[in-house]
Amino acid sequence: MNRILIAGNWKMNKTVQEALDFIDEFKSYKINADDEVCLIAPYTDLQILRDELSGTNIKTGAQNCHFEESGAYTGEISVKMLNEIGIDYCIVGHSERRQFFGETDAACNKKIKKLIEHGIRPILCVGENEKIREEGAQQSLLSKQLGEAFIGIDPGDVPKVIIAYEPIWAIGTGKTASPEEAEDMCGFIRGFMSGLFSDAIGECMSILYGGSVKPNNAKKILEQKDINGVLVGGASLKPDSLYDLISIASDLKKNN
Ligand code: PGA
């Protein structure tokens, strides 16, 4: 609960060679044994990242998966395939997948179940667009997204799911939610999960904020009570800015 996760989402960036160049530079930085770091990379980079990062505590994540075990789903990647190469996390329901690839809450629910079955931690993304925020309907949208995503999940498995609050209006726009806005929504998520399951489960959920997190705004966000880490796109593409974020998280932990 008091460990801060810095998860870098590379999205559709970095060829294998570019990933190797990144790791080459990144290895020159000192990562503490208790720093929680995850690189969420394109499928083609995952195996090489696992190989290059073996013996370190840096984890790897996929950006998507299919919810069926295997079969005639051309172009898809199964959770079993991710599990075999040692992937630790997988994003579910990122807003870009919801927006451009029609990922639904029902699909998120099935993916979460399949990931849990194979021991990979889902990172479920939820968040509202600008219009919904202007209408003040963000909490009801999140209630729907979370309510449907957790249908039929065994309460004992619920804390395995990491929830990332990512307001769409803040993703890749340079417009971050203020630390208070981010805390307000992450606190709402915690309360919602308490209501859906129990106070004990709500308390131990790991909740991330994502949306234009950079080294210059991360500290105030990570200081918020209900925020346990950040999901970072743009600022995770350069080893030095990712390392700055890890250092900020590391200092906060020490000061706790
Ligand atoms: P960003 O992306 O940090 O570039 O805004 C965050 C995300 O989409 O996970």
mmCIF file with all atom_site columns, C-alpha atoms in Angstrom, residues 18-186:
data_model
loop_
_atom_site.group_PDB
_atom_site.id
_atom_site.type_symbol
_atom_site.label_atom_id
_atom_site.label_alt_id
_atom_site.label_comp_id
_atom_site.label_asym_id
_atom_site.label_entity_id
_atom_site.label_seq_id
_atom_site.pdbx_PDB_ins_code
_atom_site.Cartn_x
_atom_site.Cartn_y
_atom_site.Cartn_z
_atom_site.occupancy
_atom_site.B_iso_or_equiv
_atom_site.pdbx_formal_charge
_atom_site.auth_seq_id
_atom_site.auth_comp_id
_atom_site.auth_asym_id
_atom_site.auth_atom_id
_atom_site.pdbx_PDB_model_num
ATOM 1   C CA . GLU A 1 18  ? 15.145  1.758   -29.735 1.00 0.00 ? 18  GLU A CA 1
ATOM 2   C CA . ALA A 1 19  ? 14.088  -0.251  -26.673 1.00 0.00 ? 19  ALA A CA 1
ATOM 3   C CA . LEU A 1 20  ? 17.640  -1.637  -26.398 1.00 0.00 ? 20  LEU A CA 1
ATOM 4   C CA . ASP A 1 21  ? 19.091  1.872   -26.624 1.00 0.00 ? 21  ASP A CA 1
ATOM 5   C CA . PHE A 1 22  ? 16.699  2.992   -23.881 1.00 0.00 ? 22  PHE A CA 1
ATOM 6   C CA . ILE A 1 23  ? 17.699  0.107   -21.600 1.00 0.00 ? 23  ILE A CA 1
ATOM 7   C CA . ASP A 1 24  ? 21.370  0.727   -22.259 1.00 0.00 ? 24  ASP A CA 1
ATOM 8   C CA . GLU A 1 25  ? 21.073  4.252   -20.901 1.00 0.00 ? 25  GLU A CA 1
ATOM 9   C CA . PHE A 1 26  ? 18.534  3.365   -18.216 1.00 0.00 ? 26  PHE A CA 1
ATOM 10  C CA . LYS A 1 27  ? 20.861  0.742   -16.717 1.00 0.00 ? 27  LYS A CA 1
ATOM 11  C CA . SER A 1 28  ? 23.323  3.492   -15.810 1.00 0.00 ? 28  SER A CA 1
ATOM 12  C CA . TYR A 1 29  ? 20.831  4.830   -13.239 1.00 0.00 ? 29  TYR A CA 1
ATOM 13  C CA . LYS A 1 30  ? 20.625  3.386   -9.768  1.00 0.00 ? 30  LYS A CA 1
ATOM 14  C CA . ILE A 1 31  ? 17.234  1.843   -9.076  1.00 0.00 ? 31  ILE A CA 1
ATOM 15  C CA . ASN A 1 32  ? 16.710  0.871   -5.418  1.00 0.00 ? 32  ASN A CA 1
ATOM 16  C CA . ALA A 1 33  ? 15.596  -2.647  -4.596  1.00 0.00 ? 33  ALA A CA 1
ATOM 17  C CA . ASP A 1 34  ? 12.297  -1.359  -3.237  1.00 0.00 ? 34  ASP A CA 1
ATOM 18  C CA . ASP A 1 35  ? 11.459  1.004   -6.117  1.00 0.00 ? 35  ASP A CA 1
ATOM 19  C CA . GLU A 1 36  ? 8.363   -0.183  -7.965  1.00 0.00 ? 36  GLU A CA 1
ATOM 20  C CA . VAL A 1 37  ? 8.899   0.360   -11.675 1.00 0.00 ? 37  VAL A CA 1
ATOM 21  C CA . CYS A 1 38  ? 7.177   -1.115  -14.694 1.00 0.00 ? 38  CYS A CA 1
ATOM 22  C CA . LEU A 1 39  ? 7.786   -0.640  -18.416 1.00 0.00 ? 39  LEU A CA 1
ATOM 23  C CA . ILE A 1 40  ? 4.643   -1.204  -20.454 1.00 0.00 ? 40  ILE A CA 1
ATOM 24  C CA . ALA A 1 41  ? 5.866   -1.743  -23.967 1.00 0.00 ? 41  ALA A CA 1
ATOM 25  C CA . PRO A 1 42  ? 4.694   -2.877  -27.421 1.00 0.00 ? 42  PRO A CA 1
ATOM 26  C CA . TYR A 1 43  ? 4.486   -6.675  -27.776 1.00 0.00 ? 43  TYR A CA 1
ATOM 27  C CA . THR A 1 44  ? 7.556   -6.860  -30.015 1.00 0.00 ? 44  THR A CA 1
ATOM 28  C CA . ASP A 1 45  ? 9.706   -5.307  -27.265 1.00 0.00 ? 45  ASP A CA 1
ATOM 29  C CA . LEU A 1 46  ? 8.508   -7.442  -24.366 1.00 0.00 ? 46  LEU A CA 1
ATOM 30  C CA . GLN A 1 47  ? 10.732  -10.495 -24.710 1.00 0.00 ? 47  GLN A CA 1
ATOM 31  C CA . ILE A 1 48  ? 13.868  -8.441  -25.168 1.00 0.00 ? 48  ILE A CA 1
ATOM 32  C CA . LEU A 1 49  ? 12.940  -6.238  -22.203 1.00 0.00 ? 49  LEU A CA 1
ATOM 33  C CA . ARG A 1 50  ? 12.450  -9.333  -20.028 1.00 0.00 ? 50  ARG A CA 1
ATOM 34  C CA . ASP A 1 51  ? 15.858  -10.637 -21.088 1.00 0.00 ? 51  ASP A CA 1
ATOM 35  C CA . GLU A 1 52  ? 17.619  -7.316  -20.600 1.00 0.00 ? 52  GLU A CA 1
ATOM 36  C CA . LEU A 1 53  ? 15.967  -6.627  -17.253 1.00 0.00 ? 53  LEU A CA 1
ATOM 37  C CA . SER A 1 54  ? 16.411  -10.059 -15.715 1.00 0.00 ? 54  SER A CA 1
ATOM 38  C CA . GLY A 1 55  ? 18.041  -9.749  -12.322 1.00 0.00 ? 55  GLY A CA 1
ATOM 39  C CA . THR A 1 56  ? 16.609  -6.242  -11.794 1.00 0.00 ? 56  THR A CA 1
ATOM 40  C CA . ASN A 1 57  ? 13.396  -5.348  -9.999  1.00 0.00 ? 57  ASN A CA 1
ATOM 41  C CA . ILE A 1 58  ? 12.016  -3.537  -13.058 1.00 0.00 ? 58  ILE A CA 1
ATOM 42  C CA . LYS A 1 59  ? 8.822   -5.201  -14.154 1.00 0.00 ? 59  LYS A CA 1
ATOM 43  C CA . THR A 1 60  ? 7.244   -5.368  -17.582 1.00 0.00 ? 60  THR A CA 1
ATOM 44  C CA . GLY A 1 61  ? 3.693   -4.893  -18.771 1.00 0.00 ? 61  GLY A CA 1
ATOM 45  C CA . ALA A 1 62  ? 1.662   -5.342  -21.950 1.00 0.00 ? 62  ALA A CA 1
ATOM 46  C CA . GLN A 1 63  ? -0.722  -2.729  -23.303 1.00 0.00 ? 63  GLN A CA 1
ATOM 47  C CA . ASN A 1 64  ? -3.546  -5.109  -24.191 1.00 0.00 ? 64  ASN A CA 1
ATOM 48  C CA . CYS A 1 65  ? -4.499  -8.782  -24.364 1.00 0.00 ? 65  CYS A CA 1
ATOM 49  C CA . HIS A 1 66  ? -7.352  -10.951 -25.600 1.00 0.00 ? 66  HIS A CA 1
ATOM 50  C CA . PHE A 1 67  ? -9.820  -12.444 -23.146 1.00 0.00 ? 67  PHE A CA 1
ATOM 51  C CA . GLU A 1 68  ? -10.041 -15.897 -24.738 1.00 0.00 ? 68  GLU A CA 1
ATOM 52  C CA . GLU A 1 69  ? -7.501  -18.572 -23.884 1.00 0.00 ? 69  GLU A CA 1
ATOM 53  C CA . SER A 1 70  ? -6.524  -19.183 -27.534 1.00 0.00 ? 70  SER A CA 1
ATOM 54  C CA . GLY A 1 71  ? -8.129  -19.657 -30.933 1.00 0.00 ? 71  GLY A CA 1
ATOM 55  C CA . ALA A 1 72  ? -9.143  -17.985 -34.174 1.00 0.00 ? 72  ALA A CA 1
ATOM 56  C CA . TYR A 1 73  ? -8.580  -14.341 -33.229 1.00 0.00 ? 73  TYR A CA 1
ATOM 57  C CA . THR A 1 74  ? -6.180  -13.148 -35.913 1.00 0.00 ? 74  THR A CA 1
ATOM 58  C CA . GLY A 1 75  ? -3.919  -10.372 -34.747 1.00 0.00 ? 75  GLY A CA 1
ATOM 59  C CA . GLU A 1 76  ? -4.537  -10.880 -31.045 1.00 0.00 ? 76  GLU A CA 1
ATOM 60  C CA . ILE A 1 77  ? -2.211  -11.893 -28.197 1.00 0.00 ? 77  ILE A CA 1
ATOM 61  C CA . SER A 1 78  ? -3.347  -14.214 -25.413 1.00 0.00 ? 78  SER A CA 1
ATOM 62  C CA . VAL A 1 79  ? -2.668  -13.854 -21.709 1.00 0.00 ? 79  VAL A CA 1
ATOM 63  C CA . LYS A 1 80  ? -1.008  -17.278 -21.727 1.00 0.00 ? 80  LYS A CA 1
ATOM 64  C CA . MET A 1 81  ? 1.530   -15.951 -24.250 1.00 0.00 ? 81  MET A CA 1
ATOM 65  C CA . LEU A 1 82  ? 2.275   -12.986 -21.996 1.00 0.00 ? 82  LEU A CA 1
ATOM 66  C CA . ASN A 1 83  ? 2.537   -15.184 -18.951 1.00 0.00 ? 83  ASN A CA 1
ATOM 67  C CA . GLU A 1 84  ? 5.029   -17.526 -20.607 1.00 0.00 ? 84  GLU A CA 1
ATOM 68  C CA . ILE A 1 85  ? 7.526   -14.735 -21.184 1.00 0.00 ? 85  ILE A CA 1
ATOM 69  C CA . GLY A 1 86  ? 7.167   -13.449 -17.613 1.00 0.00 ? 86  GLY A CA 1
ATOM 70  C CA . ILE A 1 87  ? 5.020   -10.354 -18.042 1.00 0.00 ? 87  ILE A CA 1
ATOM 71  C CA . ASP A 1 88  ? 3.839   -8.897  -14.716 1.00 0.00 ? 88  ASP A CA 1
ATOM 72  C CA . TYR A 1 89  ? 1.159   -6.347  -15.671 1.00 0.00 ? 89  TYR A CA 1
ATOM 73  C CA . CYS A 1 90  ? -1.292  -5.668  -18.487 1.00 0.00 ? 90  CYS A CA 1
ATOM 74  C CA . ILE A 1 91  ? -3.281  -2.514  -19.186 1.00 0.00 ? 91  ILE A CA 1
ATOM 75  C CA . VAL A 1 92  ? -7.011  -3.015  -19.646 1.00 0.00 ? 92  VAL A CA 1
ATOM 76  C CA . GLY A 1 93  ? -9.383  -0.411  -21.057 1.00 0.00 ? 93  GLY A CA 1
ATOM 77  C CA . HIS A 1 94  ? -6.909  2.361   -21.808 1.00 0.00 ? 94  HIS A CA 1
ATOM 78  C CA . SER A 1 95  ? -8.882  5.326   -23.144 1.00 0.00 ? 95  SER A CA 1
ATOM 79  C CA . GLU A 1 96  ? -7.081  5.071   -26.496 1.00 0.00 ? 96  GLU A CA 1
ATOM 80  C CA . ARG A 1 97  ? -8.270  1.483   -26.832 1.00 0.00 ? 97  ARG A CA 1
ATOM 81  C CA . ARG A 1 98  ? -11.785 2.421   -25.779 1.00 0.00 ? 98  ARG A CA 1
ATOM 82  C CA . GLN A 1 99  ? -11.807 5.335   -28.237 1.00 0.00 ? 99  GLN A CA 1
ATOM 83  C CA . PHE A 1 100 ? -10.033 3.878   -31.301 1.00 0.00 ? 100 PHE A CA 1
ATOM 84  C CA . PHE A 1 101 ? -10.655 0.134   -30.949 1.00 0.00 ? 101 PHE A CA 1
ATOM 85  C CA . GLY A 1 102 ? -14.068 0.028   -29.323 1.00 0.00 ? 102 GLY A CA 1
ATOM 86  C CA . GLU A 1 103 ? -12.987 -1.676  -26.103 1.00 0.00 ? 103 GLU A CA 1
ATOM 87  C CA . THR A 1 104 ? -16.068 -1.989  -23.914 1.00 0.00 ? 104 THR A CA 1
ATOM 88  C CA . ASP A 1 105 ? -16.565 -2.336  -20.166 1.00 0.00 ? 105 ASP A CA 1
ATOM 89  C CA . ALA A 1 106 ? -17.762 -5.906  -20.788 1.00 0.00 ? 106 ALA A CA 1
ATOM 90  C CA . ALA A 1 107 ? -14.508 -6.744  -22.636 1.00 0.00 ? 107 ALA A CA 1
ATOM 91  C CA . CYS A 1 108 ? -12.513 -5.177  -19.785 1.00 0.00 ? 108 CYS A CA 1
ATOM 92  C CA . ASN A 1 109 ? -14.332 -7.451  -17.353 1.00 0.00 ? 109 ASN A CA 1
ATOM 93  C CA . LYS A 1 110 ? -13.439 -10.562 -19.366 1.00 0.00 ? 110 LYS A CA 1
ATOM 94  C CA . LYS A 1 111 ? -9.816  -9.472  -19.765 1.00 0.00 ? 111 LYS A CA 1
ATOM 95  C CA . ILE A 1 112 ? -9.455  -8.845  -16.023 1.00 0.00 ? 112 ILE A CA 1
ATOM 96  C CA . LYS A 1 113 ? -10.765 -12.349 -15.305 1.00 0.00 ? 113 LYS A CA 1
ATOM 97  C CA . LYS A 1 114 ? -8.382  -13.964 -17.794 1.00 0.00 ? 114 LYS A CA 1
ATOM 98  C CA . LEU A 1 115 ? -5.390  -11.985 -16.511 1.00 0.00 ? 115 LEU A CA 1
ATOM 99  C CA . ILE A 1 116 ? -6.129  -12.933 -12.905 1.00 0.00 ? 116 ILE A CA 1
ATOM 100 C CA . GLU A 1 117 ? -6.458  -16.575 -13.949 1.00 0.00 ? 117 GLU A CA 1
ATOM 101 C CA . HIS A 1 118 ? -2.911  -16.425 -15.371 1.00 0.00 ? 118 HIS A CA 1
ATOM 102 C CA . GLY A 1 119 ? -1.393  -14.418 -12.524 1.00 0.00 ? 119 GLY A CA 1
ATOM 103 C CA . ILE A 1 120 ? -0.837  -11.146 -14.408 1.00 0.00 ? 120 ILE A CA 1
ATOM 104 C CA . ARG A 1 121 ? -1.952  -7.963  -12.643 1.00 0.00 ? 121 ARG A CA 1
ATOM 105 C CA . PRO A 1 122 ? -4.456  -5.928  -14.669 1.00 0.00 ? 122 PRO A CA 1
ATOM 106 C CA . ILE A 1 123 ? -4.107  -2.140  -14.713 1.00 0.00 ? 123 ILE A CA 1
ATOM 107 C CA . LEU A 1 124 ? -7.671  -1.040  -15.385 1.00 0.00 ? 124 LEU A CA 1
ATOM 108 C CA . CYS A 1 125 ? -7.905  2.478   -16.824 1.00 0.00 ? 125 CYS A CA 1
ATOM 109 C CA . VAL A 1 126 ? -10.966 4.614   -16.186 1.00 0.00 ? 126 VAL A CA 1
ATOM 110 C CA . GLY A 1 127 ? -11.611 8.296   -16.804 1.00 0.00 ? 127 GLY A CA 1
ATOM 111 C CA . GLU A 1 128 ? -13.874 10.875  -18.339 1.00 0.00 ? 128 GLU A CA 1
ATOM 112 C CA . ASN A 1 129 ? -13.567 13.115  -21.384 1.00 0.00 ? 129 ASN A CA 1
ATOM 113 C CA . GLU A 1 130 ? -13.812 16.897  -21.296 1.00 0.00 ? 130 GLU A CA 1
ATOM 114 C CA . LYS A 1 131 ? -17.525 16.986  -22.127 1.00 0.00 ? 131 LYS A CA 1
ATOM 115 C CA . ILE A 1 132 ? -18.427 14.630  -19.299 1.00 0.00 ? 132 ILE A CA 1
ATOM 116 C CA . ARG A 1 133 ? -16.347 16.677  -16.877 1.00 0.00 ? 133 ARG A CA 1
ATOM 117 C CA . GLU A 1 134 ? -18.074 19.877  -17.997 1.00 0.00 ? 134 GLU A CA 1
ATOM 118 C CA . GLU A 1 135 ? -21.424 18.200  -17.360 1.00 0.00 ? 135 GLU A CA 1
ATOM 119 C CA . GLY A 1 136 ? -20.217 17.101  -13.907 1.00 0.00 ? 136 GLY A CA 1
ATOM 120 C CA . ALA A 1 137 ? -20.961 13.473  -14.792 1.00 0.00 ? 137 ALA A CA 1
ATOM 121 C CA . GLN A 1 138 ? -17.475 12.085  -14.120 1.00 0.00 ? 138 GLN A CA 1
ATOM 122 C CA . GLN A 1 139 ? -18.410 10.156  -10.987 1.00 0.00 ? 139 GLN A CA 1
ATOM 123 C CA . SER A 1 140 ? -21.364 8.447   -12.614 1.00 0.00 ? 140 SER A CA 1
ATOM 124 C CA . LEU A 1 141 ? -19.195 7.470   -15.597 1.00 0.00 ? 141 LEU A CA 1
ATOM 125 C CA . LEU A 1 142 ? -16.541 6.001   -13.297 1.00 0.00 ? 142 LEU A CA 1
ATOM 126 C CA . SER A 1 143 ? -19.209 4.140   -11.330 1.00 0.00 ? 143 SER A CA 1
ATOM 127 C CA . LYS A 1 144 ? -20.360 2.514   -14.562 1.00 0.00 ? 144 LYS A CA 1
ATOM 128 C CA . GLN A 1 145 ? -16.831 1.708   -15.768 1.00 0.00 ? 145 GLN A CA 1
ATOM 129 C CA . LEU A 1 146 ? -15.810 0.221   -12.410 1.00 0.00 ? 146 LEU A CA 1
ATOM 130 C CA . GLY A 1 147 ? -19.115 -1.499  -11.690 1.00 0.00 ? 147 GLY A CA 1
ATOM 131 C CA . GLU A 1 148 ? -19.049 -3.368  -15.000 1.00 0.00 ? 148 GLU A CA 1
ATOM 132 C CA . ALA A 1 149 ? -15.326 -4.136  -14.922 1.00 0.00 ? 149 ALA A CA 1
ATOM 133 C CA . PHE A 1 150 ? -15.627 -5.899  -11.554 1.00 0.00 ? 150 PHE A CA 1
ATOM 134 C CA . ILE A 1 151 ? -18.748 -7.989  -12.221 1.00 0.00 ? 151 ILE A CA 1
ATOM 135 C CA . GLY A 1 152 ? -18.187 -11.535 -10.966 1.00 0.00 ? 152 GLY A CA 1
ATOM 136 C CA . ILE A 1 153 ? -14.626 -10.959 -9.726  1.00 0.00 ? 153 ILE A CA 1
ATOM 137 C CA . ASP A 1 154 ? -13.887 -12.903 -6.567  1.00 0.00 ? 154 ASP A CA 1
ATOM 138 C CA . PRO A 1 155 ? -13.419 -10.404 -3.694  1.00 0.00 ? 155 PRO A CA 1
ATOM 139 C CA . GLY A 1 156 ? -10.122 -12.102 -2.832  1.00 0.00 ? 156 GLY A CA 1
ATOM 140 C CA . ASP A 1 157 ? -8.842  -11.244 -6.319  1.00 0.00 ? 157 ASP A CA 1
ATOM 141 C CA . VAL A 1 158 ? -10.047 -7.639  -6.416  1.00 0.00 ? 158 VAL A CA 1
ATOM 142 C CA . PRO A 1 159 ? -6.884  -6.097  -4.854  1.00 0.00 ? 159 PRO A CA 1
ATOM 143 C CA . LYS A 1 160 ? -4.805  -7.735  -7.594  1.00 0.00 ? 160 LYS A CA 1
ATOM 144 C CA . VAL A 1 161 ? -6.332  -5.187  -9.959  1.00 0.00 ? 161 VAL A CA 1
ATOM 145 C CA . ILE A 1 162 ? -4.638  -1.804  -10.111 1.00 0.00 ? 162 ILE A CA 1
ATOM 146 C CA . ILE A 1 163 ? -6.965  1.032   -11.075 1.00 0.00 ? 163 ILE A CA 1
ATOM 147 C CA . ALA A 1 164 ? -5.597  3.991   -13.040 1.00 0.00 ? 164 ALA A CA 1
ATOM 148 C CA . TYR A 1 165 ? -7.644  7.178   -13.087 1.00 0.00 ? 165 TYR A CA 1
ATOM 149 C CA . GLU A 1 166 ? -6.798  8.818   -16.395 1.00 0.00 ? 166 GLU A CA 1
ATOM 150 C CA . PRO A 1 167 ? -8.956  11.791  -17.350 1.00 0.00 ? 167 PRO A CA 1
ATOM 151 C CA . ILE A 1 168 ? -8.963  11.782  -21.155 1.00 0.00 ? 168 ILE A CA 1
ATOM 152 C CA . TRP A 1 169 ? -8.667  15.569  -21.295 1.00 0.00 ? 169 TRP A CA 1
ATOM 153 C CA . ALA A 1 170 ? -5.292  15.285  -19.551 1.00 0.00 ? 170 ALA A CA 1
ATOM 154 C CA . ILE A 1 171 ? -3.742  12.492  -21.648 1.00 0.00 ? 171 ILE A CA 1
ATOM 155 C CA . GLY A 1 172 ? -0.966  13.686  -23.922 1.00 0.00 ? 172 GLY A CA 1
ATOM 156 C CA . THR A 1 173 ? -2.364  17.219  -23.795 1.00 0.00 ? 173 THR A CA 1
ATOM 157 C CA . GLY A 1 174 ? 0.035   18.759  -21.294 1.00 0.00 ? 174 GLY A CA 1
ATOM 158 C CA . LYS A 1 175 ? -3.084  19.640  -19.231 1.00 0.00 ? 175 LYS A CA 1
ATOM 159 C CA . THR A 1 176 ? -2.734  17.793  -15.936 1.00 0.00 ? 176 THR A CA 1
ATOM 160 C CA . ALA A 1 177 ? -5.513  17.449  -13.422 1.00 0.00 ? 177 ALA A CA 1
ATOM 161 C CA . SER A 1 178 ? -4.580  19.496  -10.365 1.00 0.00 ? 178 SER A CA 1
ATOM 162 C CA . PRO A 1 179 ? -3.350  17.359  -7.451  1.00 0.00 ? 179 PRO A CA 1
ATOM 163 C CA . GLU A 1 180 ? -6.669  18.145  -5.703  1.00 0.00 ? 180 GLU A CA 1
ATOM 164 C CA . GLU A 1 181 ? -8.766  17.096  -8.729  1.00 0.00 ? 181 GLU A CA 1
ATOM 165 C CA . ALA A 1 182 ? -6.740  13.895  -9.079  1.00 0.00 ? 182 ALA A CA 1
ATOM 166 C CA . GLU A 1 183 ? -7.066  13.135  -5.365  1.00 0.00 ? 183 GLU A CA 1
ATOM 167 C CA . ASP A 1 184 ? -10.774 13.879  -5.430  1.00 0.00 ? 184 ASP A CA 1
ATOM 168 C CA . MET A 1 185 ? -11.371 11.269  -8.146  1.00 0.00 ? 185 MET A CA 1
ATOM 169 C CA . CYS A 1 186 ? -8.930  8.682   -6.759  1.00 0.00 ? 186 CYS A CA 1
#
